[in-house]
JSON list of C-alpha atoms and ligand atoms in Angstrom, two decimals:
[
{"chain": "J", "resi": 94, "resn": "UNK", "atom": "CA", "xyz": [-21.19, 31.58, 1.47]},
{"chain": "J", "resi": 95, "resn": "UNK", "atom": "CA", "xyz": [-21.91, 32.29, 5.15]},
{"chain": "J", "resi": 96, "resn": "UNK", "atom": "CA", "xyz": [-21.73, 29.22, 7.33]},
{"chain": "J", "resi": 97, "resn": "UNK", "atom": "CA", "xyz": [-21.27, 28.87, 11.06]},
{"chain": "J", "resi": 98, "resn": "UNK", "atom": "CA", "xyz": [-17.79, 28.24, 12.42]},
{"chain": "J", "resi": 99, "resn": "UNK", "atom": "CA", "xyz": [-17.18, 24.63, 13.45]},
{"chain": "J", "resi": 100, "resn": "UNK", "atom": "CA", "xyz": [-14.74, 25.65, 16.16]},
{"chain": "J", "resi": 101, "resn": "UNK", "atom": "CA", "xyz": [-13.08, 28.88, 17.19]},
{"chain": "J", "resi": 102, "resn": "UNK", "atom": "CA", "xyz": [-10.41, 29.54, 14.58]},
{"chain": "J", "resi": 103, "resn": "UNK", "atom": "CA", "xyz": [-10.58, 26.62, 12.21]},
{"chain": "J", "resi": 104, "resn": "UNK", "atom": "CA", "xyz": [-11.41, 27.24, 8.58]},
{"chain": "J", "resi": 105, "resn": "UNK", "atom": "CA", "xyz": [-12.97, 23.97, 7.42]},
{"chain": "J", "resi": 106, "resn": "UNK", "atom": "CA", "xyz": [-13.06, 23.47, 3.66]},
{"chain": "J", "resi": 107, "resn": "UNK", "atom": "CA", "xyz": [-15.54, 20.88, 2.37]},
{"chain": "J", "resi": 108, "resn": "UNK", "atom": "CA", "xyz": [-14.06, 18.97, -0.57]},
{"chain": "J", "resi": 109, "resn": "UNK", "atom": "CA", "xyz": [-16.66, 17.48, -2.86]},
{"chain": "J", "resi": 110, "resn": "UNK", "atom": "CA", "xyz": [-17.27, 16.31, -6.43]},
{"chain": "J", "resi": 111, "resn": "UNK", "atom": "CA", "xyz": [-19.00, 13.57, -8.36]},
{"chain": "J", "resi": 112, "resn": "UNK", "atom": "CA", "xyz": [-17.87, 9.98, -8.76]},
{"chain": "J", "resi": 113, "resn": "UNK", "atom": "CA", "xyz": [-14.42, 9.73, -10.34]},
{"chain": "J", "resi": 114, "resn": "UNK", "atom": "CA", "xyz": [-13.97, 13.51, -10.42]},
{"chain": "J", "resi": 115, "resn": "UNK", "atom": "CA", "xyz": [-10.59, 13.31, -8.65]},
{"chain": "J", "resi": 116, "resn": "UNK", "atom": "CA", "xyz": [-11.37, 14.02, -4.96]},
{"chain": "J", "resi": 117, "resn": "UNK", "atom": "CA", "xyz": [-8.95, 11.38, -3.71]},
{"chain": "J", "resi": 118, "resn": "UNK", "atom": "CA", "xyz": [-6.14, 12.66, -5.91]},
{"chain": "J", "resi": 119, "resn": "UNK", "atom": "CA", "xyz": [-6.81, 16.19, -4.69]},
{"chain": "J", "resi": 120, "resn": "UNK", "atom": "CA", "xyz": [-7.07, 15.31, -1.00]},
{"chain": "J", "resi": 121, "resn": "UNK", "atom": "CA", "xyz": [-3.93, 13.13, -1.21]},
{"chain": "J", "resi": 122, "resn": "UNK", "atom": "CA", "xyz": [-2.04, 16.08, -2.63]},
{"chain": "J", "resi": 123, "resn": "UNK", "atom": "CA", "xyz": [-3.32, 18.47, 0.06]},
{"chain": "J", "resi": 124, "resn": "UNK", "atom": "CA", "xyz": [-2.18, 15.86, 2.61]},
{"chain": "J", "resi": 125, "resn": "UNK", "atom": "CA", "xyz": [1.29, 15.80, 1.04]},
{"chain": "J", "resi": 126, "resn": "UNK", "atom": "CA", "xyz": [1.38, 19.57, 1.49]},
{"chain": "J", "resi": 127, "resn": "UNK", "atom": "CA", "xyz": [0.72, 19.04, 5.19]},
{"chain": "J", "resi": 128, "resn": "UNK", "atom": "CA", "xyz": [-2.99, 19.85, 5.32]},
{"chain": "J", "resi": 129, "resn": "UNK", "atom": "CA", "xyz": [-5.01, 17.76, 7.79]},
{"chain": "J", "resi": 130, "resn": "UNK", "atom": "CA", "xyz": [-7.69, 15.74, 6.01]},
{"chain": "J", "resi": 131, "resn": "UNK", "atom": "CA", "xyz": [-10.86, 14.47, 7.64]},
{"chain": "J", "resi": 132, "resn": "UNK", "atom": "CA", "xyz": [-12.46, 11.97, 5.25]},
{"chain": "J", "resi": 133, "resn": "UNK", "atom": "CA", "xyz": [-16.13, 11.29, 5.99]},
{"chain": "J", "resi": 134, "resn": "UNK", "atom": "CA", "xyz": [-16.09, 8.19, 3.75]},
{"chain": "J", "resi": 135, "resn": "UNK", "atom": "CA", "xyz": [-13.41, 6.65, 5.95]},
{"chain": "J", "resi": 136, "resn": "UNK", "atom": "CA", "xyz": [-15.31, 7.66, 9.10]},
{"chain": "J", "resi": 137, "resn": "UNK", "atom": "CA", "xyz": [-18.50, 6.11, 7.68]},
{"chain": "J", "resi": 138, "resn": "UNK", "atom": "CA", "xyz": [-16.64, 2.85, 7.02]},
{"chain": "J", "resi": 139, "resn": "UNK", "atom": "CA", "xyz": [-15.28, 2.83, 10.57]},
{"chain": "J", "resi": 140, "resn": "UNK", "atom": "CA", "xyz": [-18.77, 3.41, 11.98]},
{"chain": "J", "resi": 141, "resn": "UNK", "atom": "CA", "xyz": [-20.19, 0.35, 10.23]},
{"chain": "J", "resi": 142, "resn": "UNK", "atom": "CA", "xyz": [-17.45, -2.07, 11.30]},
{"chain": "J", "resi": 143, "resn": "UNK", "atom": "CA", "xyz": [-18.63, -5.17, 13.19]},
{"chain": "J", "resi": 144, "resn": "UNK", "atom": "CA", "xyz": [-19.41, -4.36, 16.81]},
{"chain": "J", "resi": 145, "resn": "UNK", "atom": "CA", "xyz": [-20.24, -0.70, 16.13]},
{"chain": "J", "resi": 146, "resn": "UNK", "atom": "CA", "xyz": [-23.69, 0.49, 17.25]},
{"chain": "J", "resi": 147, "resn": "UNK", "atom": "CA", "xyz": [-24.39, 1.94, 13.79]},
{"chain": "J", "resi": 148, "resn": "UNK", "atom": "CA", "xyz": [-24.08, -1.52, 12.21]},
{"chain": "J", "resi": 149, "resn": "UNK", "atom": "CA", "xyz": [-26.56, -2.95, 14.71]},
{"chain": "J", "resi": 150, "resn": "UNK", "atom": "CA", "xyz": [-28.98, -0.09, 13.90]},
{"chain": "J", "resi": 151, "resn": "UNK", "atom": "CA", "xyz": [-28.60, -0.76, 10.16]},
{"chain": "J", "resi": 152, "resn": "UNK", "atom": "CA", "xyz": [-29.33, -4.48, 10.67]},
{"chain": "J", "resi": 153, "resn": "UNK", "atom": "CA", "xyz": [-32.40, -3.59, 12.75]},
{"chain": "J", "resi": 154, "resn": "UNK", "atom": "CA", "xyz": [-33.64, -1.14, 10.10]},
{"chain": "J", "resi": 155, "resn": "UNK", "atom": "CA", "xyz": [-32.96, -3.20, 6.98]},
{"chain": "J", "resi": 156, "resn": "UNK", "atom": "CA", "xyz": [-32.88, -6.79, 8.20]},
{"chain": "J", "resi": 157, "resn": "UNK", "atom": "CA", "xyz": [-30.01, -9.18, 8.80]},
{"chain": "J", "resi": 158, "resn": "UNK", "atom": "CA", "xyz": [-29.75, -9.90, 5.05]},
{"chain": "J", "resi": 159, "resn": "UNK", "atom": "CA", "xyz": [-27.81, -6.66, 4.88]},
{"chain": "J", "resi": 160, "resn": "UNK", "atom": "CA", "xyz": [-24.95, -8.45, 6.68]},
{"chain": "J", "resi": 161, "resn": "UNK", "atom": "CA", "xyz": [-22.56, -11.02, 5.27]},
{"chain": "J", "resi": 162, "resn": "UNK", "atom": "CA", "xyz": [-22.44, -14.43, 6.99]},
{"chain": "J", "resi": 163, "resn": "UNK", "atom": "CA", "xyz": [-19.35, -13.14, 8.84]},
{"chain": "J", "resi": 164, "resn": "UNK", "atom": "CA", "xyz": [-21.34, -10.19, 10.24]},
{"chain": "J", "resi": 165, "resn": "UNK", "atom": "CA", "xyz": [-19.84, -7.46, 8.05]},
{"chain": "J", "resi": 166, "resn": "UNK", "atom": "CA", "xyz": [-21.93, -4.92, 6.19]},
{"chain": "J", "resi": 167, "resn": "UNK", "atom": "CA", "xyz": [-22.78, -6.15, 2.70]},
{"chain": "J", "resi": 168, "resn": "UNK", "atom": "CA", "xyz": [-22.09, -2.87, 0.91]},
{"chain": "J", "resi": 169, "resn": "UNK", "atom": "CA", "xyz": [-23.30, -4.03, -2.46]},
{"chain": "J", "resi": 170, "resn": "UNK", "atom": "CA", "xyz": [-26.65, -5.17, -1.01]},
{"chain": "J", "resi": 171, "resn": "UNK", "atom": "CA", "xyz": [-26.99, -1.89, 0.88]},
{"chain": "J", "resi": 172, "resn": "UNK", "atom": "CA", "xyz": [-26.15, 0.18, -2.21]},
{"chain": "J", "resi": 173, "resn": "UNK", "atom": "CA", "xyz": [-28.77, -1.71, -4.21]},
{"chain": "J", "resi": 174, "resn": "UNK", "atom": "CA", "xyz": [-31.36, -1.33, -1.46]},
{"chain": "J", "resi": 175, "resn": "UNK", "atom": "CA", "xyz": [-31.03, 2.44, -1.15]},
{"chain": "J", "resi": 176, "resn": "UNK", "atom": "CA", "xyz": [-30.34, 3.16, -4.80]},
{"chain": "J", "resi": 177, "resn": "UNK", "atom": "CA", "xyz": [-33.90, 3.74, -5.98]},
{"chain": "J", "resi": 178, "resn": "UNK", "atom": "CA", "xyz": [-35.60, 3.97, -2.59]},
{"chain": "J", "resi": 179, "resn": "UNK", "atom": "CA", "xyz": [-35.18, 7.51, -1.24]},
{"chain": "J", "resi": 180, "resn": "UNK", "atom": "CA", "xyz": [-36.97, 6.67, 2.04]},
{"chain": "J", "resi": 181, "resn": "UNK", "atom": "CA", "xyz": [-34.44, 3.91, 2.74]},
{"chain": "J", "resi": 182, "resn": "UNK", "atom": "CA", "xyz": [-31.59, 6.22, 1.82]},
{"chain": "J", "resi": 183, "resn": "UNK", "atom": "CA", "xyz": [-32.95, 8.78, 4.30]},
{"chain": "J", "resi": 184, "resn": "UNK", "atom": "CA", "xyz": [-33.25, 6.10, 6.98]},
{"chain": "J", "resi": 185, "resn": "UNK", "atom": "CA", "xyz": [-29.61, 5.15, 6.44]},
{"chain": "J", "resi": 186, "resn": "UNK", "atom": "CA", "xyz": [-28.54, 8.80, 6.61]},
{"chain": "J", "resi": 187, "resn": "UNK", "atom": "CA", "xyz": [-30.44, 9.22, 9.88]},
{"chain": "J", "resi": 188, "resn": "UNK", "atom": "CA", "xyz": [-28.40, 6.38, 11.34]},
{"chain": "J", "resi": 189, "resn": "UNK", "atom": "CA", "xyz": [-25.03, 7.46, 9.96]},
{"chain": "J", "resi": 190, "resn": "UNK", "atom": "CA", "xyz": [-24.96, 11.23, 9.64]},
{"chain": "J", "resi": 191, "resn": "UNK", "atom": "CA", "xyz": [-25.22, 12.21, 13.34]},
{"chain": "J", "resi": 192, "resn": "UNK", "atom": "CA", "xyz": [-22.41, 9.78, 14.14]},
{"chain": "J", "resi": 193, "resn": "UNK", "atom": "CA", "xyz": [-20.23, 11.08, 11.31]},
{"chain": "J", "resi": 194, "resn": "UNK", "atom": "CA", "xyz": [-20.88, 14.68, 12.36]},
{"chain": "J", "resi": 195, "resn": "UNK", "atom": "CA", "xyz": [-19.97, 13.93, 15.98]},
{"chain": "J", "resi": 196, "resn": "UNK", "atom": "CA", "xyz": [-16.72, 12.30, 14.88]},
{"chain": "J", "resi": 197, "resn": "UNK", "atom": "CA", "xyz": [-15.85, 15.17, 12.50]},
{"chain": "J", "resi": 198, "resn": "UNK", "atom": "CA", "xyz": [-16.46, 17.71, 15.26]},
{"chain": "J", "resi": 199, "resn": "UNK", "atom": "CA", "xyz": [-14.33, 15.78, 17.72]},
{"chain": "J", "resi": 200, "resn": "UNK", "atom": "CA", "xyz": [-11.47, 15.48, 15.19]},
{"chain": "J", "resi": 201, "resn": "UNK", "atom": "CA", "xyz": [-11.69, 19.20, 14.41]},
{"chain": "J", "resi": 202, "resn": "UNK", "atom": "CA", "xyz": [-11.16, 19.92, 18.08]},
{"chain": "J", "resi": 203, "resn": "UNK", "atom": "CA", "xyz": [-7.84, 18.05, 18.01]},
{"chain": "J", "resi": 204, "resn": "UNK", "atom": "CA", "xyz": [-6.39, 20.09, 15.11]},
{"chain": "J", "resi": 205, "resn": "UNK", "atom": "CA", "xyz": [-4.06, 23.01, 15.68]},
{"chain": "J", "resi": 206, "resn": "UNK", "atom": "CA", "xyz": [-3.75, 24.19, 12.06]},
{"chain": "J", "resi": 207, "resn": "UNK", "atom": "CA", "xyz": [-5.51, 27.33, 10.72]},
{"chain": "J", "resi": 208, "resn": "UNK", "atom": "CA", "xyz": [-7.45, 25.31, 8.15]},
{"chain": "J", "resi": 209, "resn": "UNK", "atom": "CA", "xyz": [-8.25, 21.77, 7.13]},
{"chain": "J", "resi": 210, "resn": "UNK", "atom": "CA", "xyz": [-10.05, 19.77, 4.46]},
{"chain": "J", "resi": 211, "resn": "UNK", "atom": "CA", "xyz": [-13.16, 17.72, 5.19]},
{"chain": "J", "resi": 212, "resn": "UNK", "atom": "CA", "xyz": [-13.87, 15.30, 2.33]},
{"chain": "J", "resi": 213, "resn": "UNK", "atom": "CA", "xyz": [-17.65, 14.97, 1.95]},
{"chain": "J", "resi": 214, "resn": "UNK", "atom": "CA", "xyz": [-18.34, 13.31, -1.42]},
{"chain": "J", "resi": 215, "resn": "UNK", "atom": "CA", "xyz": [-22.10, 13.97, -1.34]},
{"chain": "J", "resi": 216, "resn": "UNK", "atom": "CA", "xyz": [-21.87, 17.35, 0.39]},
{"chain": "J", "resi": 217, "resn": "UNK", "atom": "CA", "xyz": [-24.24, 19.03, -2.02]},
{"chain": "J", "resi": 218, "resn": "UNK", "atom": "CA", "xyz": [-26.79, 16.23, -1.78]},
{"chain": "J", "resi": 219, "resn": "UNK", "atom": "CA", "xyz": [-26.69, 16.08, 2.01]},
{"chain": "J", "resi": 220, "resn": "UNK", "atom": "CA", "xyz": [-27.42, 18.14, 5.09]},
{"chain": "J", "resi": 221, "resn": "UNK", "atom": "CA", "xyz": [-23.79, 18.37, 6.13]},
{"chain": "J", "resi": 222, "resn": "UNK", "atom": "CA", "xyz": [-22.98, 21.77, 4.70]},
{"chain": "J", "resi": 223, "resn": "UNK", "atom": "CA", "xyz": [-22.97, 23.40, 8.12]},
{"chain": "J", "resi": 224, "resn": "UNK", "atom": "CA", "xyz": [-19.82, 21.44, 8.99]},
{"chain": "J", "resi": 225, "resn": "UNK", "atom": "CA", "xyz": [-17.81, 23.61, 6.60]},
{"chain": "J", "resi": 226, "resn": "UNK", "atom": "CA", "xyz": [-17.21, 27.29, 5.88]},
{"chain": "J", "resi": 227, "resn": "UNK", "atom": "CA", "xyz": [-16.34, 26.89, 2.20]},
{"chain": "J", "resi": 228, "resn": "UNK", "atom": "CA", "xyz": [-17.05, 24.35, -0.50]},
{"chain": "J", "resi": 229, "resn": "UNK", "atom": "CA", "xyz": [-14.24, 23.27, -2.83]},
{"chain": "J", "resi": 230, "resn": "UNK", "atom": "CA", "xyz": [-15.52, 21.39, -5.84]},
{"chain": "J", "resi": 231, "resn": "UNK", "atom": "CA", "xyz": [-13.44, 19.04, -7.97]},
{"chain": "J", "resi": 232, "resn": "UNK", "atom": "CA", "xyz": [-15.09, 19.41, -11.34]},
{"chain": "J", "resi": 233, "resn": "UNK", "atom": "CA", "xyz": [-14.54, 17.12, -14.33]},
{"chain": "J", "resi": 234, "resn": "UNK", "atom": "CA", "xyz": [-16.44, 16.63, -17.58]},
{"chain": "J", "resi": 235, "resn": "UNK", "atom": "CA", "xyz": [-18.87, 13.69, -17.42]},
{"chain": "J", "resi": 236, "resn": "UNK", "atom": "CA", "xyz": [-16.95, 11.70, -20.08]},
{"chain": "J", "resi": 237, "resn": "UNK", "atom": "CA", "xyz": [-13.81, 11.85, -17.94]},
{"chain": "J", "resi": 238, "resn": "UNK", "atom": "CA", "xyz": [-15.68, 10.89, -14.76]},
{"chain": "J", "resi": 239, "resn": "UNK", "atom": "CA", "xyz": [-17.02, 7.90, -16.67]},
{"chain": "J", "resi": 240, "resn": "UNK", "atom": "CA", "xyz": [-13.78, 6.73, -18.28]},
{"chain": "J", "resi": 241, "resn": "UNK", "atom": "CA", "xyz": [-11.67, 7.24, -15.14]},
{"chain": "J", "resi": 242, "resn": "UNK", "atom": "CA", "xyz": [-14.13, 5.37, -12.93]},
{"chain": "J", "resi": 243, "resn": "UNK", "atom": "CA", "xyz": [-14.47, 2.49, -15.42]},
{"chain": "J", "resi": 244, "resn": "UNK", "atom": "CA", "xyz": [-10.71, 2.16, -15.54]},
{"chain": "J", "resi": 245, "resn": "UNK", "atom": "CA", "xyz": [-10.22, 2.44, -11.78]},
{"chain": "J", "resi": 246, "resn": "UNK", "atom": "CA", "xyz": [-13.04, 0.08, -10.72]},
{"chain": "J", "resi": 247, "resn": "UNK", "atom": "CA", "xyz": [-13.11, -2.18, -13.78]},
{"chain": "J", "resi": 248, "resn": "UNK", "atom": "CA", "xyz": [-16.88, -1.66, -14.16]},
{"chain": "J", "resi": 249, "resn": "UNK", "atom": "CA", "xyz": [-19.27, -1.19, -17.07]},
{"chain": "J", "resi": 250, "resn": "UNK", "atom": "CA", "xyz": [-20.29, 2.25, -18.32]},
{"chain": "J", "resi": 251, "resn": "UNK", "atom": "CA", "xyz": [-23.96, 1.66, -17.38]},
{"chain": "J", "resi": 252, "resn": "UNK", "atom": "CA", "xyz": [-23.13, 1.07, -13.74]},
{"chain": "J", "resi": 253, "resn": "UNK", "atom": "CA", "xyz": [-21.20, 4.34, -13.54]},
{"chain": "J", "resi": 254, "resn": "UNK", "atom": "CA", "xyz": [-23.87, 6.25, -15.49]},
{"chain": "J", "resi": 255, "resn": "UNK", "atom": "CA", "xyz": [-26.54, 5.10, -13.02]},
{"chain": "J", "resi": 256, "resn": "UNK", "atom": "CA", "xyz": [-24.50, 6.43, -10.11]},
{"chain": "J", "resi": 257, "resn": "UNK", "atom": "CA", "xyz": [-23.81, 9.69, -11.93]},
{"chain": "J", "resi": 258, "resn": "UNK", "atom": "CA", "xyz": [-27.53, 10.12, -12.60]},
{"chain": "J", "resi": 259, "resn": "UNK", "atom": "CA", "xyz": [-28.29, 9.70, -8.88]},
{"chain": "J", "resi": 260, "resn": "UNK", "atom": "CA", "xyz": [-25.82, 12.45, -7.92]},
{"chain": "J", "resi": 261, "resn": "UNK", "atom": "CA", "xyz": [-26.24, 16.22, -8.15]},
{"chain": "J", "resi": 262, "resn": "UNK", "atom": "CA", "xyz": [-25.81, 17.65, -11.64]},
{"chain": "J", "resi": 263, "resn": "UNK", "atom": "CA", "xyz": [-22.54, 19.26, -12.66]},
{"chain": "J", "resi": 264, "resn": "UNK", "atom": "CA", "xyz": [-24.26, 22.63, -12.94]},
{"chain": "J", "resi": 265, "resn": "UNK", "atom": "CA", "xyz": [-25.87, 22.50, -9.49]},
{"chain": "J", "resi": 266, "resn": "UNK", "atom": "CA", "xyz": [-22.50, 21.63, -7.99]},
{"chain": "J", "resi": 267, "resn": "UNK", "atom": "CA", "xyz": [-20.88, 24.56, -9.78]},
{"chain": "J", "resi": 268, "resn": "UNK", "atom": "CA", "xyz": [-23.69, 26.85, -8.56]},
{"chain": "J", "resi": 269, "resn": "UNK", "atom": "CA", "xyz": [-23.06, 25.93, -4.91]},
{"chain": "J", "resi": 270, "resn": "UNK", "atom": "CA", "xyz": [-19.26, 25.78, -4.85]},
{"chain": "J", "resi": 271, "resn": "UNK", "atom": "CA", "xyz": [-17.16, 28.64, -3.51]},
{"chain": "J", "resi": 272, "resn": "UNK", "atom": "CA", "xyz": [-13.99, 27.36, -5.18]},
{"chain": "J", "resi": 273, "resn": "UNK", "atom": "CA", "xyz": [-13.48, 25.01, -8.12]},
{"chain": "J", "resi": 274, "resn": "UNK", "atom": "CA", "xyz": [-10.57, 22.87, -9.26]},
{"chain": "J", "resi": 275, "resn": "UNK", "atom": "CA", "xyz": [-11.12, 21.75, -12.83]},
{"chain": "J", "resi": 276, "resn": "UNK", "atom": "CA", "xyz": [-9.66, 18.28, -13.36]},
{"chain": "J", "resi": 277, "resn": "UNK", "atom": "CA", "xyz": [-9.60, 17.80, -17.11]},
{"chain": "J", "resi": 278, "resn": "UNK", "atom": "CA", "xyz": [-5.86, 17.66, -17.79]},
{"chain": "J", "resi": 279, "resn": "UNK", "atom": "CA", "xyz": [-2.93, 15.62, -16.53]},
{"chain": "J", "resi": 280, "resn": "UNK", "atom": "CA", "xyz": [-2.26, 14.72, -12.90]},
{"chain": "J", "resi": 281, "resn": "UNK", "atom": "CA", "xyz": [0.63, 17.21, -12.93]},
{"chain": "J", "resi": 282, "resn": "UNK", "atom": "CA", "xyz": [-1.80, 19.97, -13.94]},
{"chain": "J", "resi": 283, "resn": "UNK", "atom": "CA", "xyz": [-4.17, 18.86, -11.18]},
{"chain": "J", "resi": 284, "resn": "UNK", "atom": "CA", "xyz": [-1.41, 19.11, -8.58]},
{"chain": "J", "resi": 285, "resn": "UNK", "atom": "CA", "xyz": [-0.56, 22.62, -9.77]},
{"chain": "J", "resi": 286, "resn": "UNK", "atom": "CA", "xyz": [-4.21, 23.58, -9.26]},
{"chain": "J", "resi": 287, "resn": "UNK", "atom": "CA", "xyz": [-4.13, 22.06, -5.77]},
{"chain": "J", "resi": 288, "resn": "UNK", "atom": "CA", "xyz": [-0.99, 24.03, -4.95]},
{"chain": "J", "resi": 289, "resn": "UNK", "atom": "CA", "xyz": [-2.63, 27.28, -6.10]},
{"chain": "J", "resi": 290, "resn": "UNK", "atom": "CA", "xyz": [-5.64, 26.52, -3.92]},
{"chain": "J", "resi": 291, "resn": "UNK", "atom": "CA", "xyz": [-3.30, 25.67, -1.03]},
{"chain": "J", "resi": 292, "resn": "UNK", "atom": "CA", "xyz": [-1.72, 29.14, -1.26]},
{"chain": "J", "resi": 293, "resn": "UNK", "atom": "CA", "xyz": [-5.14, 30.76, -1.48]},
{"chain": "J", "resi": 294, "resn": "UNK", "atom": "CA", "xyz": [-6.43, 28.98, 1.64]},
{"chain": "J", "resi": 295, "resn": "UNK", "atom": "CA", "xyz": [-3.25, 29.85, 3.55]},
{"chain": "J", "resi": 296, "resn": "UNK", "atom": "CA", "xyz": [-3.92, 33.53, 2.82]},
{"chain": "J", "resi": 297, "resn": "UNK", "atom": "CA", "xyz": [-7.61, 33.21, 3.56]},
{"chain": "J", "resi": 298, "resn": "UNK", "atom": "CA", "xyz": [-7.05, 31.44, 6.89]},
{"chain": "J", "resi": 299, "resn": "UNK", "atom": "CA", "xyz": [-4.43, 33.97, 7.99]},
{"chain": "J", "resi": 300, "resn": "UNK", "atom": "CA", "xyz": [-6.65, 36.92, 7.03]},
{"chain": "J", "resi": 301, "resn": "UNK", "atom": "CA", "xyz": [-9.59, 35.29, 8.93]},
{"chain": "J", "resi": 302, "resn": "UNK", "atom": "CA", "xyz": [-7.39, 34.98, 12.00]},
{"chain": "J", "resi": 303, "resn": "UNK", "atom": "CA", "xyz": [-6.27, 38.59, 11.79]},
{"chain": "J", "resi": 304, "resn": "UNK", "atom": "CA", "xyz": [-9.87, 39.84, 11.93]},
{"chain": "F", "resi": 498, "resn": "ATP", "atom": "P1", "xyz": [-14.96, 8.47, -6.05]},
{"chain": "F", "resi": 498, "resn": "ATP", "atom": "O1", "xyz": [-15.97, 9.50, -5.71]},
{"chain": "F", "resi": 498, "resn": "ATP", "atom": "O2", "xyz": [-15.50, 7.45, -6.97]},
{"chain": "F", "resi": 498, "resn": "ATP", "atom": "O3", "xyz": [-14.26, 7.89, -4.86]},
{"chain": "F", "resi": 498, "resn": "ATP", "atom": "P2", "xyz": [-12.84, 10.38, -6.64]},
{"chain": "F", "resi": 498, "resn": "ATP", "atom": "O4", "xyz": [-13.53, 11.67, -6.88]},
{"chain": "F", "resi": 498, "resn": "ATP", "atom": "O5", "xyz": [-12.14, 10.21, -5.32]},
{"chain": "F", "resi": 498, "resn": "ATP", "atom": "O6", "xyz": [-13.80, 9.18, -6.93]},
{"chain": "F", "resi": 498, "resn": "ATP", "atom": "P3", "xyz": [-10.29, 9.67, -7.80]},
{"chain": "F", "resi": 498, "resn": "ATP", "atom": "O7", "xyz": [-10.29, 8.28, -7.24]},
{"chain": "F", "resi": 498, "resn": "ATP", "atom": "O8", "xyz": [-9.35, 10.68, -7.23]},
{"chain": "F", "resi": 498, "resn": "ATP", "atom": "O9", "xyz": [-11.79, 10.25, -7.83]},
{"chain": "F", "resi": 498, "resn": "ATP", "atom": "O10", "xyz": [-10.05, 9.63, -9.38]},
{"chain": "F", "resi": 498, "resn": "ATP", "atom": "C1", "xyz": [-10.71, 8.65, -10.17]},
{"chain": "F", "resi": 498, "resn": "ATP", "atom": "C2", "xyz": [-9.68, 7.89, -11.00]},
{"chain": "F", "resi": 498, "resn": "ATP", "atom": "O11", "xyz": [-9.18, 8.76, -12.00]},
{"chain": "F", "resi": 498, "resn": "ATP", "atom": "C3", "xyz": [-8.48, 7.42, -10.18]},
{"chain": "F", "resi": 498, "resn": "ATP", "atom": "O12", "xyz": [-8.02, 6.20, -10.71]},
{"chain": "F", "resi": 498, "resn": "ATP", "atom": "C4", "xyz": [-7.46, 8.53, -10.43]},
{"chain": "F", "resi": 498, "resn": "ATP", "atom": "O13", "xyz": [-6.14, 8.10, -10.28]},
{"chain": "F", "resi": 498, "resn": "ATP", "atom": "C5", "xyz": [-7.77, 8.95, -11.85]},
{"chain": "F", "resi": 498, "resn": "ATP", "atom": "N1", "xyz": [-7.52, 10.37, -12.13]},
{"chain": "F", "resi": 498, "resn": "ATP", "atom": "C6", "xyz": [-8.01, 11.43, -11.46]},
{"chain": "F", "resi": 498, "resn": "ATP", "atom": "N2", "xyz": [-7.59, 12.58, -12.02]},
{"chain": "F", "resi": 498, "resn": "ATP", "atom": "C7", "xyz": [-6.82, 12.23, -13.05]},
{"chain": "F", "resi": 498, "resn": "ATP", "atom": "C8", "xyz": [-6.08, 12.97, -14.03]},
{"chain": "F", "resi": 498, "resn": "ATP", "atom": "N3", "xyz": [-6.07, 14.31, -14.04]},
{"chain": "F", "resi": 498, "resn": "ATP", "atom": "N4", "xyz": [-5.39, 12.29, -14.95]},
{"chain": "F", "resi": 498, "resn": "ATP", "atom": "C9", "xyz": [-5.40, 10.94, -14.96]},
{"chain": "F", "resi": 498, "resn": "ATP", "atom": "N5", "xyz": [-6.08, 10.17, -14.08]},
{"chain": "F", "resi": 498, "resn": "ATP", "atom": "C10", "xyz": [-6.77, 10.80, -13.14]}
]
């Protein structure tokens, strides 16, 4: 896949995958191996903290009911509001995405490593693909996504199924990914896959730099 470079020598790998596929496990293991991780979910949460301009814009767009009495973002209310209203989802993305992109770009400028991971859960559903040069997909069978998420979040199957249905299909993710880690075994097997990918990206980044 041919995408523009985000800064001079940095190879930015976009890590993505559906709900409960194992992105956090994978990015945590890359971090243990010393790879810098930029997590757009964490950046998004920081941008909507009380006092941040993005939170004020969200309250203006969706009404003050989207805030808790203490002035925090009511995530559940927001999720419900945008869930089946694509225009509202787009409005939210217009508020958040430029801010997230600016923050990702500024963090990339501070890194001195040959490559890094940018976690973008909805990379394939969004317009953020130009932030990365390669897409690494964490792929898991739907039944495992479902059972792992139910166990982790203590939620009903229907709730998870609804979220899965709103995300890109497994096949369309596989079609767009450059690299795939299949997460259908044990955590130890997953870490071995991460380590293989780590070696591969080390080679790739050094061969990019030599050209
Ligand atoms: P989300 O998009 O919902 O944030 P995620 O893609 O980050 O999810 P994780 O949180 O990494 O997914 O994994 C979901 C749950 O499944 C976690 O509780 C995690 O510990 C567990 N899990 C992931 N992979 C495995 C595995 N191979 N074996 C056992 N448990 C696993």
